Amino acid sequence: MSSTTIHWFLACKASDVPSNGGVCVKYGEEQIALFYFARKDEWYATQNLCPHRKQMALSRGMTGTLKDEPKVACPFHKKTFSLLDGRCLSDETECSLNVYPVKVVDGQVYIGVNEETAMVTV
């Protein structure tokens, strides 16, 4: 069984992301939504493309929690997704989000992507 290596890229400064909100980060041809939950000092990253209506909008979505699970709602049609694993929380549809690990080092935010993807998109 092969293991996937994570490539960490510098996304932005932590101060560039609004508290309890999100921003869009471009990595190669990919758009990634980056979120900061200030009240818990937690960071999350997902694809920016909403799989329901195929709109690049999740970084502008409303963030919150559902039974203490962090979530984002698409600003256009309010479908909600878990920021932990990307699954749709609104209904039983099969659509889900890609999620990415995030780390903050010395005020800089890094997002982890699959090394194979990194070689293709950078």
PDB file of C-alpha atoms in Angstrom:
ATOM      1  CA  MET A   1       0.000   0.000   0.000  1.00  0.00           C
ATOM      2  CA  SER A   2       1.525   3.324  -1.038  1.00  0.00           C
ATOM      3  CA  SER A   3       1.311   6.423   1.099  1.00  0.00           C
ATOM      4  CA  THR A   4       0.587   9.880  -0.258  1.00  0.00           C
ATOM      5  CA  THR A   5       3.017  12.647   0.522  1.00  0.00           C
ATOM      6  CA  ILE A   6       1.597  16.035   1.450  1.00  0.00           C
ATOM      7  CA  HIS A   7       3.028  19.158  -0.176  1.00  0.00           C
ATOM      8  CA  TRP A   8       2.518  22.271   1.979  1.00  0.00           C
ATOM      9  CA  PHE A   9       2.206  25.562   0.114  1.00  0.00           C
ATOM     10  CA  LEU A  10       2.128  29.063   1.573  1.00  0.00           C
ATOM     11  CA  ALA A  11      -1.451  30.289   1.142  1.00  0.00           C
ATOM     12  CA  CYS A  12      -1.399  33.690   2.870  1.00  0.00           C
ATOM     13  CA  LYS A  13      -0.751  35.499   6.132  1.00  0.00           C
ATOM     14  CA  ALA A  14      -3.091  34.568   8.968  1.00  0.00           C
ATOM     15  CA  SER A  15      -4.053  38.242   9.217  1.00  0.00           C
ATOM     16  CA  ASP A  16      -5.377  38.109   5.611  1.00  0.00           C
ATOM     17  CA  VAL A  17      -8.288  35.865   6.636  1.00  0.00           C
ATOM     18  CA  PRO A  18     -11.274  37.450   8.390  1.00  0.00           C
ATOM     19  CA  SER A  19     -12.232  36.070  11.798  1.00  0.00           C
ATOM     20  CA  ASN A  20     -15.045  33.546  11.456  1.00  0.00           C
ATOM     21  CA  GLY A  21     -14.969  33.892   7.669  1.00  0.00           C
ATOM     22  CA  GLY A  22     -13.231  32.693   4.562  1.00  0.00           C
ATOM     23  CA  VAL A  23     -11.097  33.650   1.578  1.00  0.00           C
ATOM     24  CA  CYS A  24     -10.326  32.041  -1.751  1.00  0.00           C
ATOM     25  CA  VAL A  25      -6.747  30.920  -2.394  1.00  0.00           C
ATOM     26  CA  LYS A  26      -5.596  30.007  -5.893  1.00  0.00           C
ATOM     27  CA  TYR A  27      -3.165  27.113  -6.223  1.00  0.00           C
ATOM     28  CA  GLY A  28      -2.236  26.430  -9.824  1.00  0.00           C
ATOM     29  CA  GLU A  29      -5.596  26.105 -11.578  1.00  0.00           C
ATOM     30  CA  GLU A  30      -7.380  25.109  -8.372  1.00  0.00           C
ATOM     31  CA  GLN A  31      -9.411  27.391  -6.089  1.00  0.00           C
ATOM     32  CA  ILE A  32      -9.347  26.510  -2.380  1.00  0.00           C
ATOM     33  CA  ALA A  33     -11.639  28.031   0.247  1.00  0.00           C
ATOM     34  CA  LEU A  34      -9.777  28.791   3.495  1.00  0.00           C
ATOM     35  CA  PHE A  35     -11.727  29.407   6.715  1.00  0.00           C
ATOM     36  CA  TYR A  36     -10.752  30.656  10.183  1.00  0.00           C
ATOM     37  CA  PHE A  37     -12.931  29.970  13.229  1.00  0.00           C
ATOM     38  CA  ALA A  38     -11.580  32.587  15.645  1.00  0.00           C
ATOM     39  CA  ARG A  39     -13.605  31.475  18.654  1.00  0.00           C
ATOM     40  CA  LYS A  40     -11.839  28.084  18.595  1.00  0.00           C
ATOM     41  CA  ASP A  41      -8.659  29.185  16.782  1.00  0.00           C
ATOM     42  CA  GLU A  42      -9.245  26.499  14.136  1.00  0.00           C
ATOM     43  CA  TRP A  43      -8.466  26.536  10.404  1.00  0.00           C
ATOM     44  CA  TYR A  44     -10.150  24.583   7.610  1.00  0.00           C
ATOM     45  CA  ALA A  45      -9.737  24.343   3.841  1.00  0.00           C
ATOM     46  CA  THR A  46     -12.026  22.888   1.168  1.00  0.00           C
ATOM     47  CA  GLN A  47     -12.482  23.148  -2.548  1.00  0.00           C
ATOM     48  CA  ASN A  48     -14.099  26.474  -3.450  1.00  0.00           C
ATOM     49  CA  LEU A  49     -16.425  24.863  -6.004  1.00  0.00           C
ATOM     50  CA  CYS A  50     -19.866  24.027  -4.632  1.00  0.00           C
ATOM     51  CA  PRO A  51     -20.632  20.559  -6.053  1.00  0.00           C
ATOM     52  CA  HIS A  52     -24.381  21.172  -5.986  1.00  0.00           C
ATOM     53  CA  ARG A  53     -24.607  23.958  -8.579  1.00  0.00           C
ATOM     54  CA  LYS A  54     -20.970  24.098  -9.735  1.00  0.00           C
ATOM     55  CA  GLN A  55     -20.342  27.672  -8.531  1.00  0.00           C
ATOM     56  CA  MET A  56     -17.000  28.942  -7.171  1.00  0.00           C
ATOM     57  CA  ALA A  57     -18.482  30.467  -4.050  1.00  0.00           C
ATOM     58  CA  LEU A  58     -17.852  28.506  -0.866  1.00  0.00           C
ATOM     59  CA  SER A  59     -15.183  30.908   0.423  1.00  0.00           C
ATOM     60  CA  ARG A  60     -17.958  33.521   0.655  1.00  0.00           C
ATOM     61  CA  GLY A  61     -20.327  31.153   2.447  1.00  0.00           C
ATOM     62  CA  MET A  62     -21.689  31.467   5.959  1.00  0.00           C
ATOM     63  CA  THR A  63     -19.739  29.521   8.567  1.00  0.00           C
ATOM     64  CA  GLY A  64     -21.076  28.068  11.788  1.00  0.00           C
ATOM     65  CA  THR A  65     -21.515  24.808  13.634  1.00  0.00           C
ATOM     66  CA  LEU A  66     -23.996  21.952  13.704  1.00  0.00           C
ATOM     67  CA  LYS A  67     -23.803  19.999  16.976  1.00  0.00           C
ATOM     68  CA  ASP A  68     -20.285  21.402  17.477  1.00  0.00           C
ATOM     69  CA  GLU A  69     -19.199  20.362  13.956  1.00  0.00           C
ATOM     70  CA  PRO A  70     -17.813  23.251  11.861  1.00  0.00           C
ATOM     71  CA  LYS A  71     -19.705  23.827   8.620  1.00  0.00           C
ATOM     72  CA  VAL A  72     -20.059  26.197   5.680  1.00  0.00           C
ATOM     73  CA  ALA A  73     -23.238  27.035   3.776  1.00  0.00           C
ATOM     74  CA  CYS A  74     -23.066  27.971   0.109  1.00  0.00           C
ATOM     75  CA  PRO A  75     -24.108  31.635  -0.207  1.00  0.00           C
ATOM     76  CA  PHE A  76     -26.350  30.917  -3.212  1.00  0.00           C
ATOM     77  CA  HIS A  77     -28.509  27.945  -2.233  1.00  0.00           C
ATOM     78  CA  LYS A  78     -27.607  27.268   1.415  1.00  0.00           C
ATOM     79  CA  LYS A  79     -26.428  23.674   1.011  1.00  0.00           C
ATOM     80  CA  THR A  80     -24.245  23.026   4.066  1.00  0.00           C
ATOM     81  CA  PHE A  81     -21.047  20.996   4.213  1.00  0.00           C
ATOM     82  CA  SER A  82     -18.862  19.704   7.029  1.00  0.00           C
ATOM     83  CA  LEU A  83     -15.484  21.419   7.202  1.00  0.00           C
ATOM     84  CA  LEU A  84     -14.067  18.296   8.885  1.00  0.00           C
ATOM     85  CA  ASP A  85     -14.700  15.764   6.138  1.00  0.00           C
ATOM     86  CA  GLY A  86     -16.583  17.606   3.355  1.00  0.00           C
ATOM     87  CA  ARG A  87     -19.823  15.643   3.508  1.00  0.00           C
ATOM     88  CA  CYS A  88     -23.115  17.369   2.702  1.00  0.00           C
ATOM     89  CA  LEU A  89     -25.081  18.096   5.892  1.00  0.00           C
ATOM     90  CA  SER A  90     -28.218  19.436   4.173  1.00  0.00           C
ATOM     91  CA  ASP A  91     -29.665  16.218   2.802  1.00  0.00           C
ATOM     92  CA  GLU A  92     -28.864  12.763   1.571  1.00  0.00           C
ATOM     93  CA  THR A  93     -27.280  13.837  -1.721  1.00  0.00           C
ATOM     94  CA  GLU A  94     -24.042  12.234  -2.696  1.00  0.00           C
ATOM     95  CA  CYS A  95     -22.202  15.534  -3.238  1.00  0.00           C
ATOM     96  CA  SER A  96     -19.274  16.280  -0.955  1.00  0.00           C
ATOM     97  CA  LEU A  97     -16.224  18.547  -0.812  1.00  0.00           C
ATOM     98  CA  ASN A  98     -12.515  17.863  -0.998  1.00  0.00           C
ATOM     99  CA  VAL A  99     -10.897  18.969   2.259  1.00  0.00           C
ATOM    100  CA  TYR A 100      -7.267  19.910   2.887  1.00  0.00           C
ATOM    101  CA  PRO A 101      -5.119  20.038   6.026  1.00  0.00           C
ATOM    102  CA  VAL A 102      -4.108  23.494   7.265  1.00  0.00           C
ATOM    103  CA  LYS A 103      -1.290  24.615   9.549  1.00  0.00           C
ATOM    104  CA  VAL A 104      -0.164  28.019  10.772  1.00  0.00           C
ATOM    105  CA  VAL A 105       3.529  28.674  11.386  1.00  0.00           C
ATOM    106  CA  ASP A 106       4.804  32.086  12.518  1.00  0.00           C
ATOM    107  CA  GLY A 107       1.667  33.851  11.282  1.00  0.00           C
ATOM    108  CA  GLN A 108       1.778  32.185   7.850  1.00  0.00           C
ATOM    109  CA  VAL A 109      -1.008  29.830   6.716  1.00  0.00           C
ATOM    110  CA  TYR A 110      -0.057  26.680   4.810  1.00  0.00           C
ATOM    111  CA  ILE A 111      -2.436  24.317   3.017  1.00  0.00           C
ATOM    112  CA  GLY A 112      -1.515  20.707   2.347  1.00  0.00           C
ATOM    113  CA  VAL A 113      -2.195  19.170  -1.046  1.00  0.00           C
ATOM    114  CA  ASN A 114      -1.451  15.755  -2.464  1.00  0.00           C
ATOM    115  CA  GLU A 115       2.127  15.775  -3.798  1.00  0.00           C
ATOM    116  CA  GLU A 116       0.964  14.308  -7.138  1.00  0.00           C
ATOM    117  CA  THR A 117      -1.550  17.156  -7.517  1.00  0.00           C
ATOM    118  CA  ALA A 118       1.132  19.676  -6.533  1.00  0.00           C
ATOM    119  CA  MET A 119       3.424  18.488  -9.320  1.00  0.00           C
ATOM    120  CA  VAL A 120       0.633  18.809 -11.887  1.00  0.00           C
ATOM    121  CA  THR A 121      -0.887  22.165 -10.872  1.00  0.00           C
ATOM    122  CA  VAL A 122       2.029  24.337  -9.779  1.00  0.00           C
TER     123      VAL A 122
END
